Every structure is written in C-alpha cells, then in structure tokens.
C-alpha cells in the first residue's frame, strides 16, 4: 500500500507510475489495508493530476483512492496493460488510450477491499 500524506512538515504531491517497462503492483490481500493499493489522505489536496501510464504487459490489482484529486489512467501499445480486480475512487477520473480495466465479480473484498460485485458510483 502506498499512502500519500503531507504530515510533519512535508508537502504531498501527485504520484506518477509510468515508463516503457511493465508495472506490476498488487494490494495486500489481508490485514487492515486489504485491497488498498494507493491511499491518499482525504485531507490532502494538490493541483497536479495523479497519473498511471500502463505499458506492455503491466497489471495492477487493488483500489486507487484519490478523494480530492484527479487520476489520469492511460495506456499505449497493442498490449497496454490491465487493471484486474480494480476499484478507482477519485475526484475526477480520465481514462485514455488503450488501457484496459476488467470487471471481475470478486465478492470477498480480497483484491479491492470492496465486497460489491457491480460497477457503480461511490460517494
């Protein structure tokens, strides 16, 4: 789990996962941060968008939580990467390019921390 916060005199800033090589990340499957891949402190704001640029055979699983900031999710190439078992919670979400987000009926919450098997808006 990546935790974004601006405590103890440090300023929080956007994250960026990108590059030509594959990105393979997965959230913990148990414990207090089960299913949380990236968690942004809800008291943090910044103007720059968080970016995830999937390339090659990249795969990610888990929840991306950005309640006060933007997430730009992109993909490029014939095999642009897959977000399997994934939940995206953000103030604004922009999905462009050839990135693929797969729906999977995981009702245990093991991968995303969520136990609903339908797509929907979370508030």
mmCIF file with all atom_site columns, C-alpha atoms in Angstrom:
data_model
loop_
_atom_site.group_PDB
_atom_site.id
_atom_site.type_symbol
_atom_site.label_atom_id
_atom_site.label_alt_id
_atom_site.label_comp_id
_atom_site.label_asym_id
_atom_site.label_entity_id
_atom_site.label_seq_id
_atom_site.pdbx_PDB_ins_code
_atom_site.Cartn_x
_atom_site.Cartn_y
_atom_site.Cartn_z
_atom_site.occupancy
_atom_site.B_iso_or_equiv
_atom_site.pdbx_formal_charge
_atom_site.auth_seq_id
_atom_site.auth_comp_id
_atom_site.auth_asym_id
_atom_site.auth_atom_id
_atom_site.pdbx_PDB_model_num
ATOM 1   C CA . UNK A 1 1   ? 0.000   0.000   0.000   1.00 0.00 ? 1   UNK A CA 1
ATOM 2   C CA . UNK A 1 2   ? 1.247   3.452   -0.965  1.00 0.00 ? 2   UNK A CA 1
ATOM 3   C CA . UNK A 1 3   ? -0.002  6.140   1.456   1.00 0.00 ? 3   UNK A CA 1
ATOM 4   C CA . UNK A 1 4   ? 0.041   9.780   0.305   1.00 0.00 ? 4   UNK A CA 1
ATOM 5   C CA . UNK A 1 5   ? 0.003   12.368  3.086   1.00 0.00 ? 5   UNK A CA 1
ATOM 6   C CA . UNK A 1 6   ? 1.538   15.724  3.875   1.00 0.00 ? 6   UNK A CA 1
ATOM 7   C CA . UNK A 1 7   ? 2.415   15.442  7.536   1.00 0.00 ? 7   UNK A CA 1
ATOM 8   C CA . UNK A 1 8   ? 5.379   16.519  9.674   1.00 0.00 ? 8   UNK A CA 1
ATOM 9   C CA . UNK A 1 9   ? 6.364   19.490  7.500   1.00 0.00 ? 9   UNK A CA 1
ATOM 10  C CA . UNK A 1 10  ? 6.231   17.595  4.195   1.00 0.00 ? 10  UNK A CA 1
ATOM 11  C CA . UNK A 1 11  ? 4.042   18.595  1.260   1.00 0.00 ? 11  UNK A CA 1
ATOM 12  C CA . UNK A 1 12  ? 2.061   15.900  -0.525  1.00 0.00 ? 12  UNK A CA 1
ATOM 13  C CA . UNK A 1 13  ? 2.252   15.790  -4.296  1.00 0.00 ? 13  UNK A CA 1
ATOM 14  C CA . UNK A 1 14  ? 0.798   13.706  -7.102  1.00 0.00 ? 14  UNK A CA 1
ATOM 15  C CA . UNK A 1 15  ? 2.116   10.249  -7.905  1.00 0.00 ? 15  UNK A CA 1
ATOM 16  C CA . UNK A 1 16  ? 3.132   9.067   -11.354 1.00 0.00 ? 16  UNK A CA 1
ATOM 17  C CA . UNK A 1 17  ? 3.608   5.461   -12.410 1.00 0.00 ? 17  UNK A CA 1
ATOM 18  C CA . UNK A 1 18  ? 4.985   5.401   -15.962 1.00 0.00 ? 18  UNK A CA 1
ATOM 19  C CA . UNK A 1 19  ? 7.701   4.057   -18.188 1.00 0.00 ? 19  UNK A CA 1
ATOM 20  C CA . UNK A 1 20  ? 8.317   1.699   -21.067 1.00 0.00 ? 20  UNK A CA 1
ATOM 21  C CA . UNK A 1 21  ? 8.610   -1.411  -18.912 1.00 0.00 ? 21  UNK A CA 1
ATOM 22  C CA . UNK A 1 22  ? 5.774   -3.271  -17.247 1.00 0.00 ? 22  UNK A CA 1
ATOM 23  C CA . UNK A 1 23  ? 4.241   -2.067  -13.983 1.00 0.00 ? 23  UNK A CA 1
ATOM 24  C CA . UNK A 1 24  ? 3.108   -4.970  -11.793 1.00 0.00 ? 24  UNK A CA 1
ATOM 25  C CA . UNK A 1 25  ? 1.526   -3.950  -8.497  1.00 0.00 ? 25  UNK A CA 1
ATOM 26  C CA . UNK A 1 26  ? -0.948  -5.635  -6.176  1.00 0.00 ? 26  UNK A CA 1
ATOM 27  C CA . UNK A 1 27  ? -2.549  -4.584  -2.900  1.00 0.00 ? 27  UNK A CA 1
ATOM 28  C CA . UNK A 1 28  ? -2.314  -6.641  0.293   1.00 0.00 ? 28  UNK A CA 1
ATOM 29  C CA . UNK A 1 29  ? -4.857  -9.489  0.301   1.00 0.00 ? 29  UNK A CA 1
ATOM 30  C CA . UNK A 1 30  ? -5.407  -9.371  4.079   1.00 0.00 ? 30  UNK A CA 1
ATOM 31  C CA . UNK A 1 31  ? -4.896  -7.116  7.077   1.00 0.00 ? 31  UNK A CA 1
ATOM 32  C CA . UNK A 1 32  ? -6.013  -3.539  7.791   1.00 0.00 ? 32  UNK A CA 1
ATOM 33  C CA . UNK A 1 33  ? -5.057  -2.282  4.301   1.00 0.00 ? 33  UNK A CA 1
ATOM 34  C CA . UNK A 1 34  ? -6.591  -5.237  2.444   1.00 0.00 ? 34  UNK A CA 1
ATOM 35  C CA . UNK A 1 35  ? -7.304  -4.238  -1.139  1.00 0.00 ? 35  UNK A CA 1
ATOM 36  C CA . UNK A 1 36  ? -5.786  -0.737  -0.871  1.00 0.00 ? 36  UNK A CA 1
ATOM 37  C CA . UNK A 1 37  ? -3.065  -0.215  -3.467  1.00 0.00 ? 37  UNK A CA 1
ATOM 38  C CA . UNK A 1 38  ? -2.817  3.601   -3.226  1.00 0.00 ? 38  UNK A CA 1
ATOM 39  C CA . UNK A 1 39  ? -4.494  5.626   -0.477  1.00 0.00 ? 39  UNK A CA 1
ATOM 40  C CA . UNK A 1 40  ? -4.449  9.420   -0.500  1.00 0.00 ? 40  UNK A CA 1
ATOM 41  C CA . UNK A 1 41  ? -5.160  11.142  2.811   1.00 0.00 ? 41  UNK A CA 1
ATOM 42  C CA . UNK A 1 42  ? -8.582  12.797  2.344   1.00 0.00 ? 42  UNK A CA 1
ATOM 43  C CA . UNK A 1 43  ? -7.238  15.984  3.969   1.00 0.00 ? 43  UNK A CA 1
ATOM 44  C CA . UNK A 1 44  ? -4.644  16.404  1.196   1.00 0.00 ? 44  UNK A CA 1
ATOM 45  C CA . UNK A 1 45  ? -5.211  18.434  -1.976  1.00 0.00 ? 45  UNK A CA 1
ATOM 46  C CA . UNK A 1 46  ? -2.905  19.348  -4.840  1.00 0.00 ? 46  UNK A CA 1
ATOM 47  C CA . UNK A 1 47  ? -3.480  20.717  -8.338  1.00 0.00 ? 47  UNK A CA 1
ATOM 48  C CA . UNK A 1 48  ? -1.430  18.190  -10.336 1.00 0.00 ? 48  UNK A CA 1
ATOM 49  C CA . UNK A 1 49  ? -3.181  15.013  -11.519 1.00 0.00 ? 49  UNK A CA 1
ATOM 50  C CA . UNK A 1 50  ? -2.011  11.589  -10.367 1.00 0.00 ? 50  UNK A CA 1
ATOM 51  C CA . UNK A 1 51  ? -1.008  9.537   -13.421 1.00 0.00 ? 51  UNK A CA 1
ATOM 52  C CA . UNK A 1 52  ? -0.856  5.851   -14.199 1.00 0.00 ? 52  UNK A CA 1
ATOM 53  C CA . UNK A 1 53  ? 0.521   5.007   -17.634 1.00 0.00 ? 53  UNK A CA 1
ATOM 54  C CA . UNK A 1 54  ? 0.240   1.301   -18.380 1.00 0.00 ? 54  UNK A CA 1
ATOM 55  C CA . UNK A 1 55  ? 2.579   -0.153  -20.995 1.00 0.00 ? 55  UNK A CA 1
ATOM 56  C CA . UNK A 1 56  ? 3.467   -3.591  -22.279 1.00 0.00 ? 56  UNK A CA 1
ATOM 57  C CA . UNK A 1 57  ? 2.239   -6.410  -20.078 1.00 0.00 ? 57  UNK A CA 1
ATOM 58  C CA . UNK A 1 58  ? 1.522   -4.300  -16.985 1.00 0.00 ? 58  UNK A CA 1
ATOM 59  C CA . UNK A 1 59  ? -1.009  -5.487  -14.414 1.00 0.00 ? 59  UNK A CA 1
ATOM 60  C CA . UNK A 1 60  ? -2.356  -3.899  -11.267 1.00 0.00 ? 60  UNK A CA 1
ATOM 61  C CA . UNK A 1 61  ? -4.877  -5.023  -8.684  1.00 0.00 ? 61  UNK A CA 1
ATOM 62  C CA . UNK A 1 62  ? -6.326  -3.135  -5.755  1.00 0.00 ? 62  UNK A CA 1
ATOM 63  C CA . UNK A 1 63  ? -8.079  0.151   -5.042  1.00 0.00 ? 63  UNK A CA 1
ATOM 64  C CA . UNK A 1 64  ? -6.751  3.540   -6.124  1.00 0.00 ? 64  UNK A CA 1
ATOM 65  C CA . UNK A 1 65  ? -8.174  6.102   -3.667  1.00 0.00 ? 65  UNK A CA 1
ATOM 66  C CA . UNK A 1 66  ? -7.846  9.819   -4.507  1.00 0.00 ? 66  UNK A CA 1
ATOM 67  C CA . UNK A 1 67  ? -10.916 11.504  -2.938  1.00 0.00 ? 67  UNK A CA 1
ATOM 68  C CA . UNK A 1 68  ? -9.777  15.117  -3.508  1.00 0.00 ? 68  UNK A CA 1
ATOM 69  C CA . UNK A 1 69  ? -7.573  14.889  -6.614  1.00 0.00 ? 69  UNK A CA 1
ATOM 70  C CA . UNK A 1 70  ? -7.623  13.773  -10.240 1.00 0.00 ? 70  UNK A CA 1
ATOM 71  C CA . UNK A 1 71  ? -6.453  10.410  -11.595 1.00 0.00 ? 71  UNK A CA 1
ATOM 72  C CA . UNK A 1 72  ? -5.363  10.134  -15.251 1.00 0.00 ? 72  UNK A CA 1
ATOM 73  C CA . UNK A 1 73  ? -5.244  6.483   -16.346 1.00 0.00 ? 73  UNK A CA 1
ATOM 74  C CA . UNK A 1 74  ? -3.660  5.880   -19.771 1.00 0.00 ? 74  UNK A CA 1
ATOM 75  C CA . UNK A 1 75  ? -2.362  3.037   -21.877 1.00 0.00 ? 75  UNK A CA 1
ATOM 76  C CA . UNK A 1 76  ? -0.430  2.669   -25.107 1.00 0.00 ? 76  UNK A CA 1
ATOM 77  C CA . UNK A 1 77  ? 0.556   -0.115  -27.452 1.00 0.00 ? 77  UNK A CA 1
ATOM 78  C CA . UNK A 1 78  ? -1.110  -3.318  -28.574 1.00 0.00 ? 78  UNK A CA 1
ATOM 79  C CA . UNK A 1 79  ? -0.899  -4.834  -25.102 1.00 0.00 ? 79  UNK A CA 1
ATOM 80  C CA . UNK A 1 80  ? -1.395  -1.779  -22.945 1.00 0.00 ? 80  UNK A CA 1
ATOM 81  C CA . UNK A 1 81  ? -1.790  -3.327  -19.554 1.00 0.00 ? 81  UNK A CA 1
ATOM 82  C CA . UNK A 1 82  ? -4.702  -4.488  -17.495 1.00 0.00 ? 82  UNK A CA 1
ATOM 83  C CA . UNK A 1 83  ? -6.281  -3.335  -14.294 1.00 0.00 ? 83  UNK A CA 1
ATOM 84  C CA . UNK A 1 84  ? -7.598  -6.586  -12.866 1.00 0.00 ? 84  UNK A CA 1
ATOM 85  C CA . UNK A 1 85  ? -9.618  -6.635  -9.645  1.00 0.00 ? 85  UNK A CA 1
ATOM 86  C CA . UNK A 1 86  ? -9.517  -2.885  -9.515  1.00 0.00 ? 86  UNK A CA 1
ATOM 87  C CA . UNK A 1 87  ? -11.516 -0.042  -7.972  1.00 0.00 ? 87  UNK A CA 1
ATOM 88  C CA . UNK A 1 88  ? -10.896 3.621   -8.777  1.00 0.00 ? 88  UNK A CA 1
ATOM 89  C CA . UNK A 1 89  ? -12.110 6.290   -6.395  1.00 0.00 ? 89  UNK A CA 1
ATOM 90  C CA . UNK A 1 90  ? -11.100 9.847   -7.343  1.00 0.00 ? 90  UNK A CA 1
ATOM 91  C CA . UNK A 1 91  ? -12.423 13.384  -7.513  1.00 0.00 ? 91  UNK A CA 1
ATOM 92  C CA . UNK A 1 92  ? -12.006 13.204  -11.309 1.00 0.00 ? 92  UNK A CA 1
ATOM 93  C CA . UNK A 1 93  ? -11.059 10.184  -13.435 1.00 0.00 ? 93  UNK A CA 1
ATOM 94  C CA . UNK A 1 94  ? -9.741  10.436  -17.007 1.00 0.00 ? 94  UNK A CA 1
ATOM 95  C CA . UNK A 1 95  ? -9.191  7.167   -18.901 1.00 0.00 ? 95  UNK A CA 1
ATOM 96  C CA . UNK A 1 96  ? -7.476  7.487   -22.298 1.00 0.00 ? 96  UNK A CA 1
ATOM 97  C CA . UNK A 1 97  ? -5.539  5.395   -24.778 1.00 0.00 ? 97  UNK A CA 1
ATOM 98  C CA . UNK A 1 98  ? -5.707  1.621   -24.866 1.00 0.00 ? 98  UNK A CA 1
ATOM 99  C CA . UNK A 1 99  ? -5.689  0.925   -21.117 1.00 0.00 ? 99  UNK A CA 1
ATOM 100 C CA . UNK A 1 100 ? -7.991  -1.925  -20.138 1.00 0.00 ? 100 UNK A CA 1
ATOM 101 C CA . UNK A 1 101 ? -9.927  -2.182  -16.905 1.00 0.00 ? 101 UNK A CA 1
ATOM 102 C CA . UNK A 1 102 ? -11.506 -5.570  -16.386 1.00 0.00 ? 102 UNK A CA 1
ATOM 103 C CA . UNK A 1 103 ? -14.632 -6.246  -14.386 1.00 0.00 ? 103 UNK A CA 1
ATOM 104 C CA . UNK A 1 104 ? -14.428 -9.262  -12.109 1.00 0.00 ? 104 UNK A CA 1
ATOM 105 C CA . UNK A 1 105 ? -17.129 -10.435 -9.717  1.00 0.00 ? 105 UNK A CA 1
ATOM 106 C CA . UNK A 1 106 ? -14.922 -10.733 -6.627  1.00 0.00 ? 106 UNK A CA 1
ATOM 107 C CA . UNK A 1 107 ? -17.359 -10.587 -3.710  1.00 0.00 ? 107 UNK A CA 1
ATOM 108 C CA . UNK A 1 108 ? -14.802 -11.313 -0.971  1.00 0.00 ? 108 UNK A CA 1
ATOM 109 C CA . UNK A 1 109 ? -13.040 -7.939  -0.981  1.00 0.00 ? 109 UNK A CA 1
ATOM 110 C CA . UNK A 1 110 ? -9.692  -9.728  -1.093  1.00 0.00 ? 110 UNK A CA 1
ATOM 111 C CA . UNK A 1 111 ? -8.388  -7.690  -4.036  1.00 0.00 ? 111 UNK A CA 1
ATOM 112 C CA . UNK A 1 112 ? -10.078 -4.279  -3.696  1.00 0.00 ? 112 UNK A CA 1
ATOM 113 C CA . UNK A 1 113 ? -11.385 -4.144  -0.134  1.00 0.00 ? 113 UNK A CA 1
ATOM 114 C CA . UNK A 1 114 ? -14.879 -3.802  -1.625  1.00 0.00 ? 114 UNK A CA 1
ATOM 115 C CA . UNK A 1 115 ? -17.440 -6.567  -1.442  1.00 0.00 ? 115 UNK A CA 1
ATOM 116 C CA . UNK A 1 116 ? -19.927 -5.447  -4.121  1.00 0.00 ? 116 UNK A CA 1
ATOM 117 C CA . UNK A 1 117 ? -19.713 -7.119  -7.498  1.00 0.00 ? 117 UNK A CA 1
ATOM 118 C CA . UNK A 1 118 ? -21.314 -4.351  -9.600  1.00 0.00 ? 118 UNK A CA 1
ATOM 119 C CA . UNK A 1 119 ? -19.906 -1.228  -11.169 1.00 0.00 ? 119 UNK A CA 1
ATOM 120 C CA . UNK A 1 120 ? -21.162 1.991   -9.639  1.00 0.00 ? 120 UNK A CA 1
ATOM 121 C CA . UNK A 1 121 ? -20.514 5.420   -8.228  1.00 0.00 ? 121 UNK A CA 1
ATOM 122 C CA . UNK A 1 122 ? -19.077 5.601   -4.702  1.00 0.00 ? 122 UNK A CA 1
ATOM 123 C CA . UNK A 1 123 ? -19.504 8.751   -2.652  1.00 0.00 ? 123 UNK A CA 1
#
